[in-house]
Structure formats: structure tokens, C-alpha cells
Coordinates of C-alpha atoms and ligand atoms in Angstrom, one line a residue:
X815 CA 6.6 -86.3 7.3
X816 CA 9.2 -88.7 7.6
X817 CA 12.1 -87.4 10.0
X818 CA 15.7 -88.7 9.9
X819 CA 18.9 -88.4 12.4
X820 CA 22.5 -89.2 11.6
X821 CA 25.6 -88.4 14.0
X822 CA 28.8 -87.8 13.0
X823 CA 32.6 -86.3 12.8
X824 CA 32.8 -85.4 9.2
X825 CA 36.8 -85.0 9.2
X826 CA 37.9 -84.6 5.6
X827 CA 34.7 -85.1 4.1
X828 CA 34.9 -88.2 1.6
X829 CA 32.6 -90.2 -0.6
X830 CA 31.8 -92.6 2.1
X831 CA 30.3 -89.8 4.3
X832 CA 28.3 -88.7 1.2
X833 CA 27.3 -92.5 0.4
X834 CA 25.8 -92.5 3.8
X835 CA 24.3 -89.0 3.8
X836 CA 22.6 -90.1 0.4
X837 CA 21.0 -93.6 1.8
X838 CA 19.8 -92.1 5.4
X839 CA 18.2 -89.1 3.5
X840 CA 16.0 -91.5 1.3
X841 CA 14.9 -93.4 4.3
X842 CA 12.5 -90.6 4.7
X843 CA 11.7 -87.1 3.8
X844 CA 13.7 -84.8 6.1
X845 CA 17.6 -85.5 7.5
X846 CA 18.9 -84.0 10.9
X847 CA 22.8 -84.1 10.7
X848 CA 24.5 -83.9 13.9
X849 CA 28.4 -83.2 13.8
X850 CA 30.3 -84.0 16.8
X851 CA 31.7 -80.6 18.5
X852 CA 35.9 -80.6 18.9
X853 CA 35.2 -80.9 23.0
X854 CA 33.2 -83.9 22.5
X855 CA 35.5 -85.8 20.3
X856 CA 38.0 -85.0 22.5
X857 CA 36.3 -86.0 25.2
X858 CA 35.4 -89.7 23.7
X859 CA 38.9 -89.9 22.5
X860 CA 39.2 -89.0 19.1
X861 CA 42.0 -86.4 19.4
X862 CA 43.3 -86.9 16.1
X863 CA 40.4 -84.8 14.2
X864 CA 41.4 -82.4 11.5
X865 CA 39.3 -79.7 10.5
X866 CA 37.2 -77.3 13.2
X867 CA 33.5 -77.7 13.6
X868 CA 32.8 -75.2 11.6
X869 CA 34.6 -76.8 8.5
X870 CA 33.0 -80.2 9.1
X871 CA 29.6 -78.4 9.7
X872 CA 30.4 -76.6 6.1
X873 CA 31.6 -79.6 4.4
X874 CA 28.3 -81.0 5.5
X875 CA 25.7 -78.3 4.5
X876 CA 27.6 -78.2 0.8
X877 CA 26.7 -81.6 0.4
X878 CA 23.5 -80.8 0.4
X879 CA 21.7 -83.6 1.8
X880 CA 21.0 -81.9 5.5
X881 CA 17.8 -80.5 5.5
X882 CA 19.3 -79.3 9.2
X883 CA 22.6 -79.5 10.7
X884 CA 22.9 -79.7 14.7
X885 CA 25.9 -80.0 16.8
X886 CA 26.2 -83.1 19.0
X887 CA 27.8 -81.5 22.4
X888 CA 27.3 -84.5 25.3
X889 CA 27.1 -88.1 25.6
X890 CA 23.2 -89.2 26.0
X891 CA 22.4 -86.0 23.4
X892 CA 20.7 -88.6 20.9
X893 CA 17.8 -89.6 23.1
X894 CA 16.9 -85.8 23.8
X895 CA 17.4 -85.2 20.1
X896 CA 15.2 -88.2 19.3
X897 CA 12.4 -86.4 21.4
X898 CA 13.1 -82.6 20.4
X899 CA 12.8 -83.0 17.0
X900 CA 10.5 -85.7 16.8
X901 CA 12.4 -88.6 14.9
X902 CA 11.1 -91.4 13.2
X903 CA 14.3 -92.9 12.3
X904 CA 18.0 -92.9 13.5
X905 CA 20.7 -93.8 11.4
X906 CA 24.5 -94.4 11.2
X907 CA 27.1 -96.8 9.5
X908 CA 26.9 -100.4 10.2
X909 CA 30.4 -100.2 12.3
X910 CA 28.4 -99.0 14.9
X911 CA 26.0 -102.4 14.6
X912 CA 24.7 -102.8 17.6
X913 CA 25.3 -99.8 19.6
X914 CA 22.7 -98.2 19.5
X915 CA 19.8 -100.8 20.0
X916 CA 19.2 -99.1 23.0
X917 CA 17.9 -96.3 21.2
X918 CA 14.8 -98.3 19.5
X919 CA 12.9 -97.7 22.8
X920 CA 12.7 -93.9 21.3
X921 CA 12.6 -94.3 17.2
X922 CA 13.2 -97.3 14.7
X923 CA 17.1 -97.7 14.1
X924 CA 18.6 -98.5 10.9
X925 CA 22.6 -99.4 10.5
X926 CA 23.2 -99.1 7.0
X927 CA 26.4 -100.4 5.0
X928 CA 29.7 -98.9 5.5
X929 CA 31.5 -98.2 2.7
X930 CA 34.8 -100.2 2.5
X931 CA 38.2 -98.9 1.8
X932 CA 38.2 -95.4 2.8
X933 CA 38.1 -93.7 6.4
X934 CA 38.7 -90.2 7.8
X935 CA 41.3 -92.3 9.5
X936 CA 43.2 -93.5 6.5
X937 CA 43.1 -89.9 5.0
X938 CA 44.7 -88.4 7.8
X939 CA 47.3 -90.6 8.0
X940 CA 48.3 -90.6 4.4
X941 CA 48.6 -86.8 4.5
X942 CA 51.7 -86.8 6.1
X943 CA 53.6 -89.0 8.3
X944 CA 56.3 -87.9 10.6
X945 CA 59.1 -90.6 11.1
X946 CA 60.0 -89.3 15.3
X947 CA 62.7 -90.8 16.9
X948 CA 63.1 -91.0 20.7
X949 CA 65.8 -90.0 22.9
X950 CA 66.4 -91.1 26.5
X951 CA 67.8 -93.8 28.4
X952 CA 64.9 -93.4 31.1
X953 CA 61.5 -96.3 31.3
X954 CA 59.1 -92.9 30.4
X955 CA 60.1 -93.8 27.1
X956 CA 57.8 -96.9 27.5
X957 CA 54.8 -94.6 27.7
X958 CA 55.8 -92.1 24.5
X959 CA 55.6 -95.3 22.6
X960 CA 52.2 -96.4 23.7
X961 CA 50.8 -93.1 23.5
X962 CA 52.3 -92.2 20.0
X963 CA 50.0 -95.3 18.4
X964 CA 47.1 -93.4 18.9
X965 CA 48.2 -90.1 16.7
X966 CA 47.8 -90.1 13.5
X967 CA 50.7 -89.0 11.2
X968 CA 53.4 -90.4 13.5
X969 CA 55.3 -93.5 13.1
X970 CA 58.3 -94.0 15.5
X971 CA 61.9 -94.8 13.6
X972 CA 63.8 -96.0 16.2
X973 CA 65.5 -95.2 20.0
X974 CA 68.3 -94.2 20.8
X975 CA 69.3 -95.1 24.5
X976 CA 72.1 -96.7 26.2
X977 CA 69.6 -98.5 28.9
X978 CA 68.1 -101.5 26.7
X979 CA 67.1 -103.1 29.4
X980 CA 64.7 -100.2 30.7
X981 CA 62.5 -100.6 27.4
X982 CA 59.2 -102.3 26.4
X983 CA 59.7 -105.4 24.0
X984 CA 57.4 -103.0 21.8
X985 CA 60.1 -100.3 22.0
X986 CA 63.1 -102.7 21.3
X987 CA 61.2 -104.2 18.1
X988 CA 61.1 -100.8 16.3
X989 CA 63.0 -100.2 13.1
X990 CA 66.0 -98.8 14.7
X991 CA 67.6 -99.1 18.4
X992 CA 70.5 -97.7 18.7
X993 CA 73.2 -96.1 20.8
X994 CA 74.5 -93.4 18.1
X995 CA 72.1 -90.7 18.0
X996 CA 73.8 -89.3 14.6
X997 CA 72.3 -93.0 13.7
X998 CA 68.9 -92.3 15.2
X999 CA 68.5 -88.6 13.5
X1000 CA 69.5 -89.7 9.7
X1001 CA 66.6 -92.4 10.4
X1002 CA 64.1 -89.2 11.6
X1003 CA 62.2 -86.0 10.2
X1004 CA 61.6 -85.3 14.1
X1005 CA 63.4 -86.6 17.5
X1006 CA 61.5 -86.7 21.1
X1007 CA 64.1 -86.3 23.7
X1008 CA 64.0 -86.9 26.9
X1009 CA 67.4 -87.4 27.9
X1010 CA 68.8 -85.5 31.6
X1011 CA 68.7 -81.9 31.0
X1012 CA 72.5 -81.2 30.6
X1013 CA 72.4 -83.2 27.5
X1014 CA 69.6 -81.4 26.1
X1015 CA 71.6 -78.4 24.4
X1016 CA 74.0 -80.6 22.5
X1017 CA 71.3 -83.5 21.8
X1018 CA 68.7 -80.5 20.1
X1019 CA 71.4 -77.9 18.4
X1020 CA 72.8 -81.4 16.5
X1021 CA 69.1 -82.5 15.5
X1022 CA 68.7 -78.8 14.5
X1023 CA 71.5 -78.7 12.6
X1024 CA 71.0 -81.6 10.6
X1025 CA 67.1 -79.9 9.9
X1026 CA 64.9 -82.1 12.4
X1027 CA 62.5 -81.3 14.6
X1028 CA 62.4 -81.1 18.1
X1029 CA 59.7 -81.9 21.1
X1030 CA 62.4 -82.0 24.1
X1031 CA 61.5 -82.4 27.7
X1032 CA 61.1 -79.1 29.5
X1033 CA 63.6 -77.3 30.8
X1034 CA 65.3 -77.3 26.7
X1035 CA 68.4 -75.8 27.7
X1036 CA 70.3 -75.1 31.0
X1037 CA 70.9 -70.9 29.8
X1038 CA 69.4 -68.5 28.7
X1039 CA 72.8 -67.9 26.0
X1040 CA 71.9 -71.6 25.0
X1041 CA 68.0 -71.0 24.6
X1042 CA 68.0 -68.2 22.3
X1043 CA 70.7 -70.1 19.9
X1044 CA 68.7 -72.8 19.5
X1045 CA 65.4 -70.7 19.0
X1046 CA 67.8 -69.4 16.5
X1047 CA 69.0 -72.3 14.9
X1048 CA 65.4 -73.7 14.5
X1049 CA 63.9 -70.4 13.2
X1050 CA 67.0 -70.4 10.4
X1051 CA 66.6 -74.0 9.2
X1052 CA 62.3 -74.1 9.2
X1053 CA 62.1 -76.5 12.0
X1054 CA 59.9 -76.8 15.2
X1055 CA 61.3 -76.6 19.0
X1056 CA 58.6 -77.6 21.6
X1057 CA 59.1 -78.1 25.3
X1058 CA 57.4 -81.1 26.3
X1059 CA 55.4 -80.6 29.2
X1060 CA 52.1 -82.6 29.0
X1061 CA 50.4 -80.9 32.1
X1062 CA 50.2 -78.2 29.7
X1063 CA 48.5 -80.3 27.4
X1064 CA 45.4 -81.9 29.9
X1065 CA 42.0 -80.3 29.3
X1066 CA 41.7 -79.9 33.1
X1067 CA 44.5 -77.7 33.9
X1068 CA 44.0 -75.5 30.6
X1069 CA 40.3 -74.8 31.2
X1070 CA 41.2 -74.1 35.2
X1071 CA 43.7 -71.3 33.9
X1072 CA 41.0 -69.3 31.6
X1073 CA 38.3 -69.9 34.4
X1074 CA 40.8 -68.2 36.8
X1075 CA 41.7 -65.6 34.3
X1076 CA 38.0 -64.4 33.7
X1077 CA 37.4 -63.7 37.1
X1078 CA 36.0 -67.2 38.4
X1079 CA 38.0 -66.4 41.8
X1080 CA 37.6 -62.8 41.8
X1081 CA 41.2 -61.1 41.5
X1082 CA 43.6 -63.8 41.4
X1083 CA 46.4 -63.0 44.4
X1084 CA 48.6 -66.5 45.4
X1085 CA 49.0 -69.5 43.2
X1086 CA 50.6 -72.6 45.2
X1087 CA 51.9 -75.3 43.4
X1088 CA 54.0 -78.5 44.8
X1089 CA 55.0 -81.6 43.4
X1090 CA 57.1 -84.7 44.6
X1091 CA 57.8 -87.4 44.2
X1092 CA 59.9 -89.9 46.5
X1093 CA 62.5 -91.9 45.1
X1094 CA 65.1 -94.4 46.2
X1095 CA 68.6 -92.3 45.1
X1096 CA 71.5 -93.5 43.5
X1097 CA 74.2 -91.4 44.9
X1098 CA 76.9 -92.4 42.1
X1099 CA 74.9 -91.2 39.6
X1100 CA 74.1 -88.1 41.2
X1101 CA 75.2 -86.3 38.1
X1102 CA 72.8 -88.3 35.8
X1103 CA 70.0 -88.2 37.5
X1104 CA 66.9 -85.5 37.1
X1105 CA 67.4 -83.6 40.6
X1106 CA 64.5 -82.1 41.7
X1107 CA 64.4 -78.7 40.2
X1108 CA 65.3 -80.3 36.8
X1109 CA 62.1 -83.0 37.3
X1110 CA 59.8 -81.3 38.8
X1111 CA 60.7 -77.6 38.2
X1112 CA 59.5 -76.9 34.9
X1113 CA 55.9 -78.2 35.8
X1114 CA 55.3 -76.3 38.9
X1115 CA 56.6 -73.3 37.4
X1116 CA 53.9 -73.9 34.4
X1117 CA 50.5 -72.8 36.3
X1118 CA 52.8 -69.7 37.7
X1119 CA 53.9 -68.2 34.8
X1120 CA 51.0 -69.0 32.4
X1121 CA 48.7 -67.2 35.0
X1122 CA 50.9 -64.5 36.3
X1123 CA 53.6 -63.9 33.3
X1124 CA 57.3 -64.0 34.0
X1125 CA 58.1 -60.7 34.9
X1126 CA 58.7 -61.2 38.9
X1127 CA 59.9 -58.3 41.1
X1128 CA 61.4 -60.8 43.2
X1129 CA 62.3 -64.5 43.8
X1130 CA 63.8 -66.5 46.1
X1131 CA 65.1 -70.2 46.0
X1132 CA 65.7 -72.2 49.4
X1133 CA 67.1 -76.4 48.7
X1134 CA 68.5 -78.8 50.6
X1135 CA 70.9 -81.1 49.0
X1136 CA 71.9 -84.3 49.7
X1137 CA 75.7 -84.0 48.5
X1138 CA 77.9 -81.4 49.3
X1139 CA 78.9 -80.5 45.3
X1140 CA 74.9 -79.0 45.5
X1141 CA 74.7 -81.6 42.6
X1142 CA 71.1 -83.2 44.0
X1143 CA 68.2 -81.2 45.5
X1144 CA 66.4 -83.4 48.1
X1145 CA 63.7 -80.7 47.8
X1146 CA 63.7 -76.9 46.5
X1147 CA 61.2 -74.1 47.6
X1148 CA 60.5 -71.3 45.4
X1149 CA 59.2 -67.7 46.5
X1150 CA 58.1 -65.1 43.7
X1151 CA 56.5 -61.4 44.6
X1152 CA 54.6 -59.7 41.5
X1153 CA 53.2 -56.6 41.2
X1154 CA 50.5 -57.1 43.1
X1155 CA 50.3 -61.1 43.5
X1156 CA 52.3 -63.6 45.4
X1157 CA 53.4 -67.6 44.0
X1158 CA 55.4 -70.0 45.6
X1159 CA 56.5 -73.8 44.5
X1160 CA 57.7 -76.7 46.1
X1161 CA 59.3 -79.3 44.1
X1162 CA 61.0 -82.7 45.8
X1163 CA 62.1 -85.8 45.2
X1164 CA 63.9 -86.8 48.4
X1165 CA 60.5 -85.3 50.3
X1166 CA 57.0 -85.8 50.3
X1167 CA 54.3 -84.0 50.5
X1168 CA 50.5 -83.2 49.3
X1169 CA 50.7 -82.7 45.5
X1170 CA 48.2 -79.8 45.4
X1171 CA 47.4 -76.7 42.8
X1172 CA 45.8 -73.9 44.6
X1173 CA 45.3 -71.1 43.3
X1174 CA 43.9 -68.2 45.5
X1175 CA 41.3 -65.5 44.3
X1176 CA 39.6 -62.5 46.5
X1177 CA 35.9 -64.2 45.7
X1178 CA 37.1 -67.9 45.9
X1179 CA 39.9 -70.3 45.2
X1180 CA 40.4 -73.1 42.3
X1181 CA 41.7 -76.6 44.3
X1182 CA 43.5 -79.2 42.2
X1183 CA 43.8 -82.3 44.1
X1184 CA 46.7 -84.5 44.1
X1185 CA 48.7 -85.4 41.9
X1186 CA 47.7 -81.9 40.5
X1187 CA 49.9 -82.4 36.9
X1188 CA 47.9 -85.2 35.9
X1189 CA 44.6 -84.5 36.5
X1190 CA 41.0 -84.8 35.1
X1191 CA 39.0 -82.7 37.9
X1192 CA 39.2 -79.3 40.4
X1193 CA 37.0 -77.7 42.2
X1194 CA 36.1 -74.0 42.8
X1195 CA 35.0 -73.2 46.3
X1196 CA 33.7 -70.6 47.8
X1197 CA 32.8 -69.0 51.3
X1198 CA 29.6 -70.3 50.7
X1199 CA 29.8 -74.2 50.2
X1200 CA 27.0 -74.6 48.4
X1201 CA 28.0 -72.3 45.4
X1202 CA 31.1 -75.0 45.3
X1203 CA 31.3 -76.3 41.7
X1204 CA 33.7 -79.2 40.3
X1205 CA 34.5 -79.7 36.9
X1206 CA 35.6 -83.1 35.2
X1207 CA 37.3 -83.0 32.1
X1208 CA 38.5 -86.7 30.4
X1209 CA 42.5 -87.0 30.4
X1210 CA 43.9 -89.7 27.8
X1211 CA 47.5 -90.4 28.2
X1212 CA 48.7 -87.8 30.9
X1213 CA 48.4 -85.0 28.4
X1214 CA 51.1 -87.0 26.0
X1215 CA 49.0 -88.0 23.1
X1216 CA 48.0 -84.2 22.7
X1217 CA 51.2 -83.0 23.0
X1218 CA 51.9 -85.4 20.6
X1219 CA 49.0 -84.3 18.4
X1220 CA 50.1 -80.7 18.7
X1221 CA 53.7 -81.4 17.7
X1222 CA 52.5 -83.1 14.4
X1223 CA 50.3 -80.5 13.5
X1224 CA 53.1 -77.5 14.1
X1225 CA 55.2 -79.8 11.5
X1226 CA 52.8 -80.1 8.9
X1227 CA 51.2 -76.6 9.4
X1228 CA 54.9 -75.3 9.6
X1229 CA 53.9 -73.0 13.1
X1230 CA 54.6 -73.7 16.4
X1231 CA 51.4 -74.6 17.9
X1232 CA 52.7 -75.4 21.3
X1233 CA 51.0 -74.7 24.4
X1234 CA 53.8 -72.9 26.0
X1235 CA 54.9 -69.3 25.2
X1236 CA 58.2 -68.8 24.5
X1237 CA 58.7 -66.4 27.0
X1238 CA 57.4 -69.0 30.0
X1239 CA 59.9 -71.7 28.1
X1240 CA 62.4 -68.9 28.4
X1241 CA 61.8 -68.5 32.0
X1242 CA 61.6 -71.9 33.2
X1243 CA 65.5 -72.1 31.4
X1244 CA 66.5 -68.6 33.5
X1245 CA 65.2 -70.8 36.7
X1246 CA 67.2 -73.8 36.2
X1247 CA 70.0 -71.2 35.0
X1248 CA 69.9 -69.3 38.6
X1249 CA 69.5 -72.7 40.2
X1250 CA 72.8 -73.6 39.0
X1251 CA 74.3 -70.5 39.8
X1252 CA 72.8 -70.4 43.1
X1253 CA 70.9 -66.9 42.7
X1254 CA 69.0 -65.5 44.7
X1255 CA 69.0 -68.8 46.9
X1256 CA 69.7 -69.7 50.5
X1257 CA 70.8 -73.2 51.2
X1258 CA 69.3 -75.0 54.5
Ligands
LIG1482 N1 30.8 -94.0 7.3 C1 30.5 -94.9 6.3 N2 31.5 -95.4 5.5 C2 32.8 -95.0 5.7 C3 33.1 -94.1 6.7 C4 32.1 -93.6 7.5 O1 29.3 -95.2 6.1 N3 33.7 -95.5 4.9 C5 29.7 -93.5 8.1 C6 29.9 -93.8 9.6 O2 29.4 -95.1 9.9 C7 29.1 -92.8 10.3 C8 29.2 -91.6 9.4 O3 29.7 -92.1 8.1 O4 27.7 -93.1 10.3 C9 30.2 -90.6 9.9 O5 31.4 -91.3 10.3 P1 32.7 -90.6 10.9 O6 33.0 -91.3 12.1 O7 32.7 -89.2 10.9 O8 33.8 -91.1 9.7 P2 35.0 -92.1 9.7 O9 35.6 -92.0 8.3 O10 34.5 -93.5 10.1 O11 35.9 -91.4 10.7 P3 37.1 -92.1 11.6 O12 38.1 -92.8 10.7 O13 37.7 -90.9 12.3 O14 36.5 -93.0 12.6

């Protein structure tokens, strides 16, 4: 008997799939399908997938050509497949000519014809394209735009941003830049916004209004009164609010979270986040400026609240500012008691420091080198080196493109899919909010 392998995604099933299933099935008398898993396609970059495993697996088995169906979980899985099941003959499309020469050491290989004109590719982005517009007068812009051409079913309208000369050429080519954001929204089904974060509340309750959706740089609002109206406003007019926060979004951090909360660590008693970042200071533009708790606040309170919840007994805020209106935190230290579990935070941008995640257990502890908020590896370690184990997980894009991904899906599926409860987007605002109001804070 004459065995057959062919690997592939299977998003959106379509003829040229079923072309190819067809011709790799006659090249002999018994075809293997493999279909990529959704950890693997993430992990070799194709983010923009569709349906689950389980519905490309389906789609598969009702064409039915497989005389077996497999799941393709890691890279170098062919040659052990090859071997397993005894294979005479691997298969794929010819785009991947070439590729897999390496494999005719194992099997014979055979690239057959791709059929033109139609791609999982093309049919994703024909199903619905979101025109976003982008907010912000800051050069992180740059990277939204870069990281946006790799999701499908976004096409950027246009900027709005009175700094020009802080954009990419490819930024000040699109459709529309402009200074008038009423401008940038009648060009937009969705705005991005990353403007400082007292702008935020106007900038999203006028994109609200006017029935766009939102993906705003975390914290959304400066109040707790401000959050719930525009939670409000977007719940009464159908449209999505997300806090953009890509650490939130990176496969490291999420997977270090449910390894901690199934017991990894043991009870999980401290968590110990700090970020900072050193930057030269403008002191005349104090006011327009991210100050530390506003840039760095919202991320180190993410790994606190997502493993711990946000109902604190107590907190305690200590800053230092660098102008006596306490406009500009040079750094801020933050203090919170549980129940029965301690956290603390240290955000700064006019001090430095090791930009470490550790989060404490009573078996072990999880450690997130620096820079902690971007990263693709940790370690969990234990009295005992040797039962140390470290864990890599691929980051495209600083966790951007998948927030990106997960905002276009909430607008086509119509629910917010976002990686952040509302309650810890809530909190972060009720942190900035006592910030402000210097509660529960000492000043050194
Ligand atoms: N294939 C084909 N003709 C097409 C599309 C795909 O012969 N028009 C083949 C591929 O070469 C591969 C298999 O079908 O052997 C599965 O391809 P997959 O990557 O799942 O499909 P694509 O449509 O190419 O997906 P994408 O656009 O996401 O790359």
C-alpha cells in the first residue's frame, strides 16, 4: 500500500484545498492529512487564521479524501511523521517548491500545482475589512502601521496627528493625514488612539458617538465617572471599546499567568512587577507628556490584577516628582495587601532599574527577565535547580499584531474579545484616578 502525507491550515476550506486533497490522494492509495494546530500557526506567524482546529480538522474529514487526519503540533513533526506512519510519499502545493527537499532523505516528495486565484488569504480579507484610523502625535504610531499590514481585515484610513514630522513616509502616504480628528473619524469604521491620556475621554466618547470603534491606549479614561459613560455609550450604539495593552496580548505572559494559576508555584503569595524607562524630559511640556504612572502604570498593574483580581484591602502610592504642580512622576511605587497575598509595582521614567516580573509562589517562583512586557521566555525555578524549567514562546510585533487581530475579530463577531476584563480596565482607571487625587499616597 501506497501511503500519502499532506500538511496544512485548512482556513475556510475552498476548492483549491480540495483540488489538492484530490491530486495527493491519487498519488497513491492512502492520504495522512495533517492540519496545523492554532499554537503552531501562531507560533510560525500566521496569526490571522479563522476557524479553530477543530473546524479545519472537520472541514477536512467532510471532504472526504483523508483516509486519516493528524494534527501537526511542532516544527521538525514531518520527519517523525514520515517514519511513524511509514510514508512513501509527501506532498504539498508547489508554493512551497523547494522547501522541503530536505525531506527526500526520508520519502519521495512531490510539489504539485497550486491553484491560481484563490487563497485562505484572499477569503479572509474579503470578508470584511475594517477602515481604522489612528490617533496620536507620538513615533509608536510608526510601529501600529507596520504591524497592522500583517492582519487581515484591516486597512488603515488615515492619521490624525499634529506631529508630521514624527511619522514614517509609509504613515504620511496613507489616504488621509490630518489634523481634524472629526476629519479622521468620517474617514473610519474604527480609530486606534494613542493620544496622552487626558485626551482619551473626549477623543473616544466623540468616536463613540458618531458609532466607531475604539482600541485606545490603556488607562481609557482618567475616572471612574468617565469609564462607565463610555462603557455606556459604546454598549448603546453596538460598538467595541478595547484598552490597548499588547503585554496582554504576548503568548509568554498569558501562558505564565495560567501556569501560575494552576498551582505551578504552589500558592501564589507576592507578585513584583517594575518597569522603566529613562528618558531625556521636556519640562515645558510637562503637561503633554505620558508621566510615569500614565506610561507605565497600566502595564505593571496588568500581571497584578489578572492574577490577584482588583479587590485590594489596601494600597499605597509613594512618587517623586520632578515639578512642584505633581504634574511629572520621575518614578511611582505601588504597595497593594490582599487577602492573603501581597503586590507591589514600580513604574519610572526619570529612574532606572531592572525590568523584572516575579511572581512569588510557596513551591517556587515564575522569573520574567527584562524587559518583562515584551517578552518571549521565563523561567520557573525552584529550591532545587535542577527541576528549573524555561519556557519560550515566539512574540511577533510586541503583542501589537494580536491585539490587532483580536480587535478585528470583536468587530466582525460583534463581542468584545479583548484580553482585559472590564473590571481590571476599570481598576487601572481608579489607579490613575487616585493618582491624580493623591490617595492613599505619600510624596518623597
Ligand atoms: N493550496 C493549493 N492551492 C491554493 C491554496 C492552497 O494547492 N490556491 C495548497 C497549499 O499549497 C497547501 C495546501 O493547499 O499544500 C494547504 O494550504 P494552506 O496554507 O492551508 O492554504 P492557503 O490558501 O495557501 O492559506 P494562506 O492563504 O493562509 O497561506
Amino acid at each position: 500500500m501506497k501511503k500519502v502525507i499532506t500538511y496544512g491550515t485548512y482556513d475556510l476550506l475552498h476548492y483549491g484545498h480540495i483540488r489538492l486533497l484530490e491530486r495527493a490522494k491519487a498519488l497513491g492509495d492512502y492520504l495522512i492529512v495533517a492540519v496545523t494546530s492554532d499554537d503552531y500557526d501562531k507560533s510560525r506567524g500566521k496569526i490571522n487564521v479563522k476557524q479553530s482546529l477543530i473546524e479545519r480538522v472537520e472541514a477536512v474529514r467532510k471532504t472526504g479524501l483523508a483516509d486519516e487526519i493528524i494534527v501537526e503540533e511542532y516544527e521538525g513533526q514531518k520527519i517523525d511523521d514520515i517514519k511513524k506512519f511509514d510514508i512513501d510519499i509527501f506532498t504539498v502545493g508547489s508554493d512551497w517548491k523547494g522547501v522541503f527537499d530536505y525531506l527526500s532523505e526520508y520519502c519521495e516528495v512531490v510539489y504539485l500545482d497550486r491553484t491560481e486565484g484563490i487563497s485562505s488569504s484572499e477569503l479572509r480579507k474579503s470578508e470584511y475589512l475594517i477602515n481604522l484610523g489612528i490617533v496620536g502625535d507620538s513615533s509608536f504610531l510608526n510601529r501600529i502601521e507596520k504591524e497592522a499590514k500583517f492582519v487581515n481585515g484591516i486597512v488603515l484610513s488615515g492619521i490624525c496627528t499634529n506631529k508630521c514630522e514624527k511619522m514614517s513616509n509609509a504613515i504620511l502616504k496613507l489616504p488621509l493625514v490630518t489634523d481634524n480628528y472629526k476629519t479622521l473619524l468620517e474617514h473610519s469604521d474604527a480609530v486606534y488612539i494613542h493620544s496622552i491620556p487626558e485626551e482619551h475621554y473626549v477623543q473616544i466618547k466623540q468616536a463613540l458617538q458618531m458609532g466607531k470603534h475604539v482600541l485606545c491606549e490603556s488607562p481609557i479614561a482618567m475616572s471612574m465617572v468617565e469609564w462607565e459613560e463610555l462603557q455606556k455609550i459604546a454598549k448603546q450604539n453596538n460598538c467595541i471599546l478595547m484598552d490597548a495593552l499588547r503585554t496582554a496580548y504576548s503568548t509568554a505572559f498569558c501562558r505564565l499567568l495560567l501556569l501560575a494559576k494552576t498551582g505551578k508555584i504552589g500558592k501564589v503569595l507576592s507578585v513584583d512587577a517594575t518597569c522603566t524607562s529613562l528618558r531625556k524630559i521636556d519640562k515645558n511640556q510637562l503637561s503633554k507628556s505620558w508621566n510615569s504612572i500614565s506610561a507605565w502604570g497600566p502595564t505593571a498593574l496588568l500581571p497584578i490584577f489578572q492574577l490577584f483580581g482588583t479587590e485590594y484591602k489596601i494600597k499605597q502610592i509613594v512618587s517623586n516628582f520632578i515639578d512642584s504642580n505633581q504634574t511629572f512622576d520621575s518614578f511611582t511605587k505601588i504597595s497593594f495587601v490582599y487577602q492573603n497575598s501581597v503586590a507591589s509595582l514600580k513604574v519610572g521614567m526619570g529612574l532606572k532599574s531592572e525590568g523584572e516580573l516575579i511572581i512569588s509562589g510557596t513551591k517556587g517562583y515564575i522569573y520574567v527577565p527584562s524587559p518583562w512586557w515584551k517578552t518571549d521566555y521565563f523561567e520557573i525555578r525552584y529550591e532545587n535547580p535542577s527541576e528549573n524549567k524555561r519556557y519560550f514562546y515566539q512574540l511577533d510585533g510586541e503583542g501589537i499584531r494580536l491585539e490587532l487581530v483580536t480587535f478585528a475579530k470583536s468587530i466582525s463577531s460583534g463581542k468584545n474579545l479583548s484580553s482585559i476584563d472590564q473590571e481590571v480596565s476599570k481598576a487601572i482607571c481608579k489607579i490613575l484616578e487616585d493618582f491624580k487625587n493623591c490617595e492613599d499616597m505619600i510624596i518623597i
